[in-house]
CSV table of C-alpha atoms in Angstrom, one decimal:
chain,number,residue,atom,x,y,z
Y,1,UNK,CA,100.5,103.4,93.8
Y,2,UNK,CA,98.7,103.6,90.3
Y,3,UNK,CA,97.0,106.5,89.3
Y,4,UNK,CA,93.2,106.4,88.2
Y,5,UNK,CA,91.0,109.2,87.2
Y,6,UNK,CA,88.1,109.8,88.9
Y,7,UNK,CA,85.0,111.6,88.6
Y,8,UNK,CA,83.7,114.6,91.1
Y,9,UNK,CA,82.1,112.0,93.2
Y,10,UNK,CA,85.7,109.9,92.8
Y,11,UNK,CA,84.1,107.2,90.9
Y,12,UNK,CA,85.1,105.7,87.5
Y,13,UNK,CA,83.6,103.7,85.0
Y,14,UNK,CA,85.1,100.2,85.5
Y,15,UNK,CA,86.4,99.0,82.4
Y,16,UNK,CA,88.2,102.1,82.6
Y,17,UNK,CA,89.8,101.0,85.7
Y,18,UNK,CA,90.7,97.7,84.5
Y,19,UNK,CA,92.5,98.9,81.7
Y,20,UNK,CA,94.0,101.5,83.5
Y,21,UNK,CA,95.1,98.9,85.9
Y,22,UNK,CA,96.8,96.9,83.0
Y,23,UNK,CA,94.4,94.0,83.0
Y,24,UNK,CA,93.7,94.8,79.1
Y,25,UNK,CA,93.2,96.9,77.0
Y,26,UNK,CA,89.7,99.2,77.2
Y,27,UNK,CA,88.1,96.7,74.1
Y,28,UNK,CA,89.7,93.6,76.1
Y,29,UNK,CA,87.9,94.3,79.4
Y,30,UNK,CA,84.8,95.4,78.0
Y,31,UNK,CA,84.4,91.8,76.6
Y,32,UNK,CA,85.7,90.3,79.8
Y,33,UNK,CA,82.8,92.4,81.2
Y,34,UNK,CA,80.2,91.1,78.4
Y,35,UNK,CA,81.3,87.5,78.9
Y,36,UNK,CA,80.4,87.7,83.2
Y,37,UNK,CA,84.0,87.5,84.2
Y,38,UNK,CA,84.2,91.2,86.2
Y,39,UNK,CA,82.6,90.9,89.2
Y,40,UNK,CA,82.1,93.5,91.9
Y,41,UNK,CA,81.0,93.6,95.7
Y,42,UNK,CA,79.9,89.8,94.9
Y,43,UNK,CA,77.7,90.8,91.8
Y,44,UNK,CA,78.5,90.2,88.1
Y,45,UNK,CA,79.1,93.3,86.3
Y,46,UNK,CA,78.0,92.9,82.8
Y,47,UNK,CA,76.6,96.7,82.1
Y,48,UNK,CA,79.0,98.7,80.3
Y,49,UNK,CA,79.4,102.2,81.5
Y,50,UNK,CA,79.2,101.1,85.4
Y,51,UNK,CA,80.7,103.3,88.0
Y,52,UNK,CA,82.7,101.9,90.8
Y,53,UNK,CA,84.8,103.7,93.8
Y,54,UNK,CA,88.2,102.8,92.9
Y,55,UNK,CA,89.2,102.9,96.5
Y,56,UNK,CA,86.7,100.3,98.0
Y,57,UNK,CA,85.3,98.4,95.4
Y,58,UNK,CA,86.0,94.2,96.0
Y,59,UNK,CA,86.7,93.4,92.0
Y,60,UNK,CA,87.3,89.9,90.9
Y,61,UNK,CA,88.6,89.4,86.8
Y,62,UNK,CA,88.2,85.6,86.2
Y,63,UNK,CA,88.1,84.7,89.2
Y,64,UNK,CA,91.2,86.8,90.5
Y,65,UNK,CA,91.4,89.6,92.9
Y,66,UNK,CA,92.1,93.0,91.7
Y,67,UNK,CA,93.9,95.3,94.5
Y,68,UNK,CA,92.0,98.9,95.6
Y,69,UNK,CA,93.8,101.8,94.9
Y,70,UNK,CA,95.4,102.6,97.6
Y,71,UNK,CA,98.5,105.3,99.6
Y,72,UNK,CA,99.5,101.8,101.3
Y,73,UNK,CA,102.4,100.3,100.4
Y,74,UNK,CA,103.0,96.7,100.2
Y,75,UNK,CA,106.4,95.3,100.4
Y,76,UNK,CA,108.6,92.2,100.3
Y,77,UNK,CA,112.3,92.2,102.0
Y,78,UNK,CA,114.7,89.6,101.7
Y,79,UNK,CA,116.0,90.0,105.4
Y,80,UNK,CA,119.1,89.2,106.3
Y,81,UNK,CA,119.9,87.1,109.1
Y,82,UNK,CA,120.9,88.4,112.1
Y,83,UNK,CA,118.4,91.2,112.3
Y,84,UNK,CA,115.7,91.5,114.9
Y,85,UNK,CA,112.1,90.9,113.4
Y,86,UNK,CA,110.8,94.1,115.0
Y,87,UNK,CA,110.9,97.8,113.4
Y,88,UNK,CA,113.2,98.9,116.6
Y,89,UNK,CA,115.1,96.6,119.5
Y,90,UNK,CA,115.7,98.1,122.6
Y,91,UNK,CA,118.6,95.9,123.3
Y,92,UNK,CA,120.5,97.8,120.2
Y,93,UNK,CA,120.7,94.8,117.8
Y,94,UNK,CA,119.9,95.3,114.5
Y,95,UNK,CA,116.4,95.7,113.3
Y,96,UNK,CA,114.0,95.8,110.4
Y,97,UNK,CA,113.9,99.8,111.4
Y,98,UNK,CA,117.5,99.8,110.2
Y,99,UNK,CA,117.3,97.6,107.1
Y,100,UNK,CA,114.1,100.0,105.7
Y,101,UNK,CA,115.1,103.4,107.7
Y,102,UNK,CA,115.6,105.5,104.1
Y,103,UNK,CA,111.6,104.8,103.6
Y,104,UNK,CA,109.3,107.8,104.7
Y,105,UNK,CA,106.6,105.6,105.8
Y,106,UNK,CA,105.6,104.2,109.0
Y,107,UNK,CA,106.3,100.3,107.9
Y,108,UNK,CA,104.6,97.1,110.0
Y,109,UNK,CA,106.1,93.9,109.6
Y,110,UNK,CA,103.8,91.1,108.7
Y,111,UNK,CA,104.5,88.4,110.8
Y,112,UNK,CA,107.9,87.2,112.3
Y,113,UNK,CA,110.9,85.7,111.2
Y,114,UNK,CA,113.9,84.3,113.7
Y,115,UNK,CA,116.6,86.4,114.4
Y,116,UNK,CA,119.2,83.5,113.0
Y,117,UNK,CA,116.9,82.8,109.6
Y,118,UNK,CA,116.8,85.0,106.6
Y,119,UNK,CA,114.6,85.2,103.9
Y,120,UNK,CA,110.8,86.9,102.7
Y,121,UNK,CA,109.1,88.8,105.3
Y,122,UNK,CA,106.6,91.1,104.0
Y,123,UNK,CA,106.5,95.1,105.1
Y,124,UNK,CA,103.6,97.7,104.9
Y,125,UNK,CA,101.9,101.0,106.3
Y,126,UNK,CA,98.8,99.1,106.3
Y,127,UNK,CA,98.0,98.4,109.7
Y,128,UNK,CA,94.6,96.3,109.1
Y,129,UNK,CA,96.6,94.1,106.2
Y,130,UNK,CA,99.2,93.4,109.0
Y,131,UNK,CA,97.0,92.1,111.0
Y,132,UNK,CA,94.7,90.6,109.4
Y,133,UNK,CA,97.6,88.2,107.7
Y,134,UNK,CA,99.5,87.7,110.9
Y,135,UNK,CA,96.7,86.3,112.7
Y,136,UNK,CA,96.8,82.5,113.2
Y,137,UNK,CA,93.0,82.0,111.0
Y,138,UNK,CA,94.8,83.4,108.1
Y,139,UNK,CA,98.7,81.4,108.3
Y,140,UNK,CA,99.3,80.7,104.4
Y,141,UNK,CA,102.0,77.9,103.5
Y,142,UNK,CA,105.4,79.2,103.8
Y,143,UNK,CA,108.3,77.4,102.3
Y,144,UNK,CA,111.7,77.0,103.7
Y,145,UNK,CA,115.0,75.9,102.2
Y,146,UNK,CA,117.3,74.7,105.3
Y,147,UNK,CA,120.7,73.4,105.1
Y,148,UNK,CA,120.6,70.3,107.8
Y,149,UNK,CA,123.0,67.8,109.3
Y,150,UNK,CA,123.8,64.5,108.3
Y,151,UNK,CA,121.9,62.6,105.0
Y,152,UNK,CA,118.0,62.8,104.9
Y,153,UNK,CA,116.3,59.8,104.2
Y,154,UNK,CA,113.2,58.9,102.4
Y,155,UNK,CA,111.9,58.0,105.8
Y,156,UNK,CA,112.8,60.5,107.4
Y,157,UNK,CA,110.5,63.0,104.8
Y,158,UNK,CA,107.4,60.4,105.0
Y,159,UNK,CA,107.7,61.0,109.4
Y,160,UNK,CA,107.5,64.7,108.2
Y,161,UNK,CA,104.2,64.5,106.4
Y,162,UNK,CA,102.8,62.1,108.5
Y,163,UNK,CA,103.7,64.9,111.4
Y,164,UNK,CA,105.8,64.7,114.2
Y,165,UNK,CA,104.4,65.5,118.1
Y,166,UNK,CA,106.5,68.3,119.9
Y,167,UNK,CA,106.4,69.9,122.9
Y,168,UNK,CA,103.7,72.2,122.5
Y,169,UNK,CA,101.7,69.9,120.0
Y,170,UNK,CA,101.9,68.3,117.0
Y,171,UNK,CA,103.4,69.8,113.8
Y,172,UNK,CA,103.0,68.4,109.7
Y,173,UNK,CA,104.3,69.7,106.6
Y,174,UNK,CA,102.2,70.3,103.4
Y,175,UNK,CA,105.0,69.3,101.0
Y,176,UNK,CA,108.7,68.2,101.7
Y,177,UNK,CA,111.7,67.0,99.3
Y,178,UNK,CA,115.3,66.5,99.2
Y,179,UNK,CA,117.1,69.3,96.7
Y,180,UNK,CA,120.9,67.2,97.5
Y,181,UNK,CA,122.1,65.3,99.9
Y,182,UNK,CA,125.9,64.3,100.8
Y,183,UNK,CA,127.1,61.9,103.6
Y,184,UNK,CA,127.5,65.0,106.5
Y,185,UNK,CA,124.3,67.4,105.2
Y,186,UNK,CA,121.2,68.1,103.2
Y,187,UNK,CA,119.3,70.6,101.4
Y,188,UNK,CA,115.3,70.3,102.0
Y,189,UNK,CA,112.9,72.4,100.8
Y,190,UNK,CA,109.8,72.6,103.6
Y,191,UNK,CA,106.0,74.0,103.0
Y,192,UNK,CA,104.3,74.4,106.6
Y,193,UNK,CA,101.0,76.3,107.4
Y,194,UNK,CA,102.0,77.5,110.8
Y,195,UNK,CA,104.2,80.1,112.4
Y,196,UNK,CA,104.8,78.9,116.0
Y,197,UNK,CA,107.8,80.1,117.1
Y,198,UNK,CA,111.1,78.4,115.6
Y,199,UNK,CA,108.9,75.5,114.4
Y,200,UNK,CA,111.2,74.6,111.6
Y,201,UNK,CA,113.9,74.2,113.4
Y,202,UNK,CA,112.5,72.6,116.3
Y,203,UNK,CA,111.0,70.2,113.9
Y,204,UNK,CA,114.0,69.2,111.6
Y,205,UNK,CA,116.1,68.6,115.2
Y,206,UNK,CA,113.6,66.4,116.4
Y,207,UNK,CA,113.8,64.3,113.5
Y,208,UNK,CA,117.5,63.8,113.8
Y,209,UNK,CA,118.9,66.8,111.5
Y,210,UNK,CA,119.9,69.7,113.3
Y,211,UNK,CA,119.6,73.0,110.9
Y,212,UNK,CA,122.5,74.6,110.0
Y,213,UNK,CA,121.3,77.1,108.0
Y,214,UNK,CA,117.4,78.7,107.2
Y,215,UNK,CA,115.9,81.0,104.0
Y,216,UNK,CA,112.3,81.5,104.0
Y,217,UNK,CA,111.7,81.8,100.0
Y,218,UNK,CA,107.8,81.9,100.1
Y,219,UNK,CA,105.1,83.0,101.7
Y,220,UNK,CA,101.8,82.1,99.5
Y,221,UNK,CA,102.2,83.1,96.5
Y,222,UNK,CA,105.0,86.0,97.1
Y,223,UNK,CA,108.3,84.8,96.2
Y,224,UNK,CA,111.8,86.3,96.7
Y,225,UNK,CA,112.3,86.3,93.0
Y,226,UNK,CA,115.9,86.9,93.4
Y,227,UNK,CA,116.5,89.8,95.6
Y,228,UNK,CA,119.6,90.3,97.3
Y,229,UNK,CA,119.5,89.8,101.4
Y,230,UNK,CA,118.6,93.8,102.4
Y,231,UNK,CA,116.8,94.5,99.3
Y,232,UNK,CA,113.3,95.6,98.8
Y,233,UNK,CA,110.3,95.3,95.7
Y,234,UNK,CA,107.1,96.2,95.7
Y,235,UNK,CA,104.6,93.8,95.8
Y,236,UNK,CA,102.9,92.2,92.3
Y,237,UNK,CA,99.3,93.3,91.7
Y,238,UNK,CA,98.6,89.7,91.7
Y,239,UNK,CA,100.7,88.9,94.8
Y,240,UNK,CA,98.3,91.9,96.4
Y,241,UNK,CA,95.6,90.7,95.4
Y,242,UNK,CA,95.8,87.3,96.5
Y,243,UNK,CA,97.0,88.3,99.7
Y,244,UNK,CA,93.8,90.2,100.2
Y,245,UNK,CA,91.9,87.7,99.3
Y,246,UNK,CA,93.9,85.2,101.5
Y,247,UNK,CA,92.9,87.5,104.5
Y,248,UNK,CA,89.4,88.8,103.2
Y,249,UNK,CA,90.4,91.8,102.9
């Protein structure tokens, strides 16, 4: 959490807050407030010297969201597979409580990820957040990197973008390719905007290529930016800040 002085009413003048935030430097932000690219609670800001409440102010620089100050924590784990996508699992198996259980807070996970699939799933104490992004009205793109059987064809990644009809409805990708390809198995790399359960690999199987192995890399703009499986970072202010404004938040 970054630190931000406040006055007794726990306000603070804003270009202070951008620079204390490491948008700029105090001269920078001032003229980013001069030229009408600060805005606050929906208005322009252009007056030098105004006071905002750190905490709950909605600030946009250029057009990009600039995270609250906040106790929250905001997390991204690389998750291995095999563990549970809960924080605890009465059967005993191993859980997302085990992989974070040195952290003192009370972490949610955002979303789901399959027992058998590792990769980004995203970890906070902010209940709302959780939520709000798990909901169905808010999915972002996620991409996938799976390992299938046998060689993928050209025509076999058009019949993914044109969609394929399962069992409980239909299901498209946003973007699909090929990374390599051998006579026994392929690497694609899939973006889909859904999270029914085990749609990717339900998917890739009904198109003929049974998945052998699954990474979720993104989700939106977070990446796993080369974390080891079991290992934790903090959130980006950026990544935040989009994610907030991916959920209106």
């Amino acid at each position: 959490m970054r630190q931000v002085e406040t006055d007794d009413e726990g306000l603070v003048r804003l270009q202070k807050l951008l620079a204390q935030s490491g948008v700029a430097s105090r001269r920078k932000c001032e003229e980013l407030m001069l030229a009408g690219l600060v805005e606050v609670d929906g208005e322009v800001v252009t007056r030098l010297g105004t006071k905002v409440d750190p905490r709950t102010a909605r600030i946009l620089v250029d057009g990009k969201r600039l995270p609250p100050v906040s106790d929250h924590v905001y997390l991204v784990l690389n998750k291995p597979r095999g563990v549970v996508s809960t924080m605890s699992d009465p059967e005993g198996r191993r859980s997302l409580g085990d992989v974070v259980a040195d952290r003192p807070e009370r972490l949610f996970h955002v979303g789901r990820l399959d027992t058998d699939t590792d990769g980004l799933i995203l970890l906070t104490n902010d209940g709302d957040f959780a939520q709000r992004l798990a909901h169905p009205s808010y999915e972002m793109d996620k991409t996938y990197v799976a390992e299938v059987d046998g060689r993928v064809e050209k025509a076999v990644v058009r019949r993914l973008l044109d969609g394929v009809e399962l069992d409980d409805g239909p299901v498209s990708v946003s973007r699909a390719k090929v990374v390599s390809t051998t006579a026994d198995r392929s690497i694609v790399e899939l973006v889909i905007h859904e999270g029914r359960n085990r749609i990717v690999r339900r998917m890739l199987d009904h198109v003929g290529h049974p998945v052998r192995h699954l990474t979720r890399t993104a989700i939106g703009p977070v990446v796993l930016r080369g974390l080891r499986q079991g290992q934790l970072r903090e959130l980006t202010e950026d990544e935040l800040g989009a994610l907030l404004e991916a959920g209106q938040l």
